[in-house]
Tab-separated table of C-alpha atoms in Angstrom:
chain	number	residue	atom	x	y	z
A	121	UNK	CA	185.336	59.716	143.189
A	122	UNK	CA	187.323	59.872	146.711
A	123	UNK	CA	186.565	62.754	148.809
A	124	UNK	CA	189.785	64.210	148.255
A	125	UNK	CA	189.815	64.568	144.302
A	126	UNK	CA	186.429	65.651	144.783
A	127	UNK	CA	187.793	68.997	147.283
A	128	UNK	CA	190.586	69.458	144.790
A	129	UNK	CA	188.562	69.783	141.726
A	130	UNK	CA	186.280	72.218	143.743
A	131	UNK	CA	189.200	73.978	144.413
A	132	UNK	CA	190.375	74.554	141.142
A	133	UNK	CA	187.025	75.654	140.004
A	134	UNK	CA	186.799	78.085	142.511
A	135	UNK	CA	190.277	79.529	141.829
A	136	UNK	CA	188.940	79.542	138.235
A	137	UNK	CA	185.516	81.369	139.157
A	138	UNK	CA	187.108	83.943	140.942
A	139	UNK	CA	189.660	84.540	138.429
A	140	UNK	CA	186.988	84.902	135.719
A	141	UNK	CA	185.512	87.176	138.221
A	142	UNK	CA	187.882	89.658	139.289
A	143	UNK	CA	188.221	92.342	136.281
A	144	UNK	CA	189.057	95.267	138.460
A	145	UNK	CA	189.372	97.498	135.552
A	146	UNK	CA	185.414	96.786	134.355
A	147	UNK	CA	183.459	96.362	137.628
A	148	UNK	CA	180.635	98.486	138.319
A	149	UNK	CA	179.435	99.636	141.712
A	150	UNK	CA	175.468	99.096	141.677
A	151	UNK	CA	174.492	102.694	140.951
A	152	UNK	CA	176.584	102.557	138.052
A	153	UNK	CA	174.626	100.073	136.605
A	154	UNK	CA	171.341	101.418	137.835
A	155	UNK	CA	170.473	103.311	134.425
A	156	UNK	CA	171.080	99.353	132.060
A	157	UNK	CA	168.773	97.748	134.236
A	158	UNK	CA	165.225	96.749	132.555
A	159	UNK	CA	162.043	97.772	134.434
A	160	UNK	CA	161.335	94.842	135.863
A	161	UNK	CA	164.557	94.562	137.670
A	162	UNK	CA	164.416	98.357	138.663
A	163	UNK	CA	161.234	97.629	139.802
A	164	UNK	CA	162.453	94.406	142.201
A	165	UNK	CA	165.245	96.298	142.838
A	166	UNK	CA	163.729	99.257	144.429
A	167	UNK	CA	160.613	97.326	146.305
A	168	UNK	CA	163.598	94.945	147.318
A	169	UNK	CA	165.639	98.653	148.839
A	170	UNK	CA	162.537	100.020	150.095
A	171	UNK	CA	161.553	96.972	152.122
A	172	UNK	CA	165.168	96.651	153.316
A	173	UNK	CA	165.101	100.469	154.720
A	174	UNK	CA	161.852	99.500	157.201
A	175	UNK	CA	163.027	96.243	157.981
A	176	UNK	CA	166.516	95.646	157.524
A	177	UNK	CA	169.444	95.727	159.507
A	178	UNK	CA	171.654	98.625	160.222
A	179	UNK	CA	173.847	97.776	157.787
A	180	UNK	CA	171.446	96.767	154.910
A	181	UNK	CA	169.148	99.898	156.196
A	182	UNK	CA	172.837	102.563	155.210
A	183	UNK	CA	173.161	100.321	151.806
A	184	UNK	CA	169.416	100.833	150.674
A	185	UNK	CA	169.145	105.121	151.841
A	186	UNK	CA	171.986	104.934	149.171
A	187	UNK	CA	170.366	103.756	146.526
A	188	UNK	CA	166.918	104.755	147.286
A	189	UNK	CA	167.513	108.618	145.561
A	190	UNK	CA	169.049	106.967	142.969
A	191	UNK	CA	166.494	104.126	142.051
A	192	UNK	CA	163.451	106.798	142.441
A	193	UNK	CA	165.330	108.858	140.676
A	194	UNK	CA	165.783	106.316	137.204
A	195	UNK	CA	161.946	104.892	138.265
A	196	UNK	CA	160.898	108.590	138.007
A	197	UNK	CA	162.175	109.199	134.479
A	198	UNK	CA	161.111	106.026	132.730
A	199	UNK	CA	157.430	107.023	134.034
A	200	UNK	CA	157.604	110.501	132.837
A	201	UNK	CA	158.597	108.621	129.432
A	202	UNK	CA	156.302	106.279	129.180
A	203	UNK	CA	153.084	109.131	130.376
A	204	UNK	CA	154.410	111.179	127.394
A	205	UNK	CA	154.707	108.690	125.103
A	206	UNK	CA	150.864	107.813	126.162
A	207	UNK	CA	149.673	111.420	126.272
A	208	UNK	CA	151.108	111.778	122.652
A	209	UNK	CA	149.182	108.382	121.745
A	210	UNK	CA	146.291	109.810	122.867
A	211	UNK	CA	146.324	113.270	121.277
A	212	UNK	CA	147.301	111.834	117.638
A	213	UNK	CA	144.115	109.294	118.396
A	214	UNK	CA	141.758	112.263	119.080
A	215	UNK	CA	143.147	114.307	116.064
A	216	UNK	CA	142.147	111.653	114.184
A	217	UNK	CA	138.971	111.294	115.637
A	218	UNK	CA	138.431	114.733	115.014
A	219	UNK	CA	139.097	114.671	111.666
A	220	UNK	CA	137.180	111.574	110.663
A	221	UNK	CA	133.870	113.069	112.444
A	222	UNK	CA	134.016	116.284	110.838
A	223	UNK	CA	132.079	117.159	108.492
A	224	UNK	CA	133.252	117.064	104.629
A	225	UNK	CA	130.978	117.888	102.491
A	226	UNK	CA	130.067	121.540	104.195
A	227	UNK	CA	126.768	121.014	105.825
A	228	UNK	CA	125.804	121.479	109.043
A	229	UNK	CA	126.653	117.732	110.300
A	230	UNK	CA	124.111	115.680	108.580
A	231	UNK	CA	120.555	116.740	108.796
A	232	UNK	CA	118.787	116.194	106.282
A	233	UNK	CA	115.876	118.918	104.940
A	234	UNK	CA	112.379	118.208	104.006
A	235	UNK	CA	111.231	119.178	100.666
């Protein structure tokens, strides 16, 4: 293919790309879309802001101090969830602990008396 169909199909895909890309009405600004993230990406996302703040430059440095709060903020939450989803894992696993060692039949746990 000549050179020149080649730039004008390029072209047209771009036009088409950016057409399929601009919904003005449903864009979201990145803290907007800070809660759907998964925790890996949150995770990337704020090592990836963190790093940028020490080392970046002044204009990556303003972007990440904007979404730091934010990101610690949603990172923050899911841990609380996820330590009291673990501390009520562990509490239903030591009730039942409990109740399996206790003793059921009344005695005092077992010993057994000579006759």
């Amino acid at each position: 293919m000549d050179p020149k169909r080649r730039l004008e199909r390029y072209a047209i895909s771009l036009a088409l790309l950016r057409e399929l890309l601009s919904f003005e009405d449903c864009t979201m600004t990145l803290i907007e879309r800070i809660p759907l993230l998964n925790d890996q990406e949150l995770v990337t996302l704020l090592a990836n802001a963190r790093r940028l703040d020490i080392v970046g430059t002044p204009a990556q440095r303003s972007g990440a101090a904007e979404v730091l709060p934010v990101l610690e903020l949603e990172a923050s939450k899911r841990r609380a969830v996820v330590l009291e989803a673990a501390t009520k894992k562990r509490s239903a696993t030591a009730a039942t602990r409990r109740k399996t060692a206790s003793p059921v039949d009344g005695t005092d746990g077992g010993t057994v008396e000579a006759a």
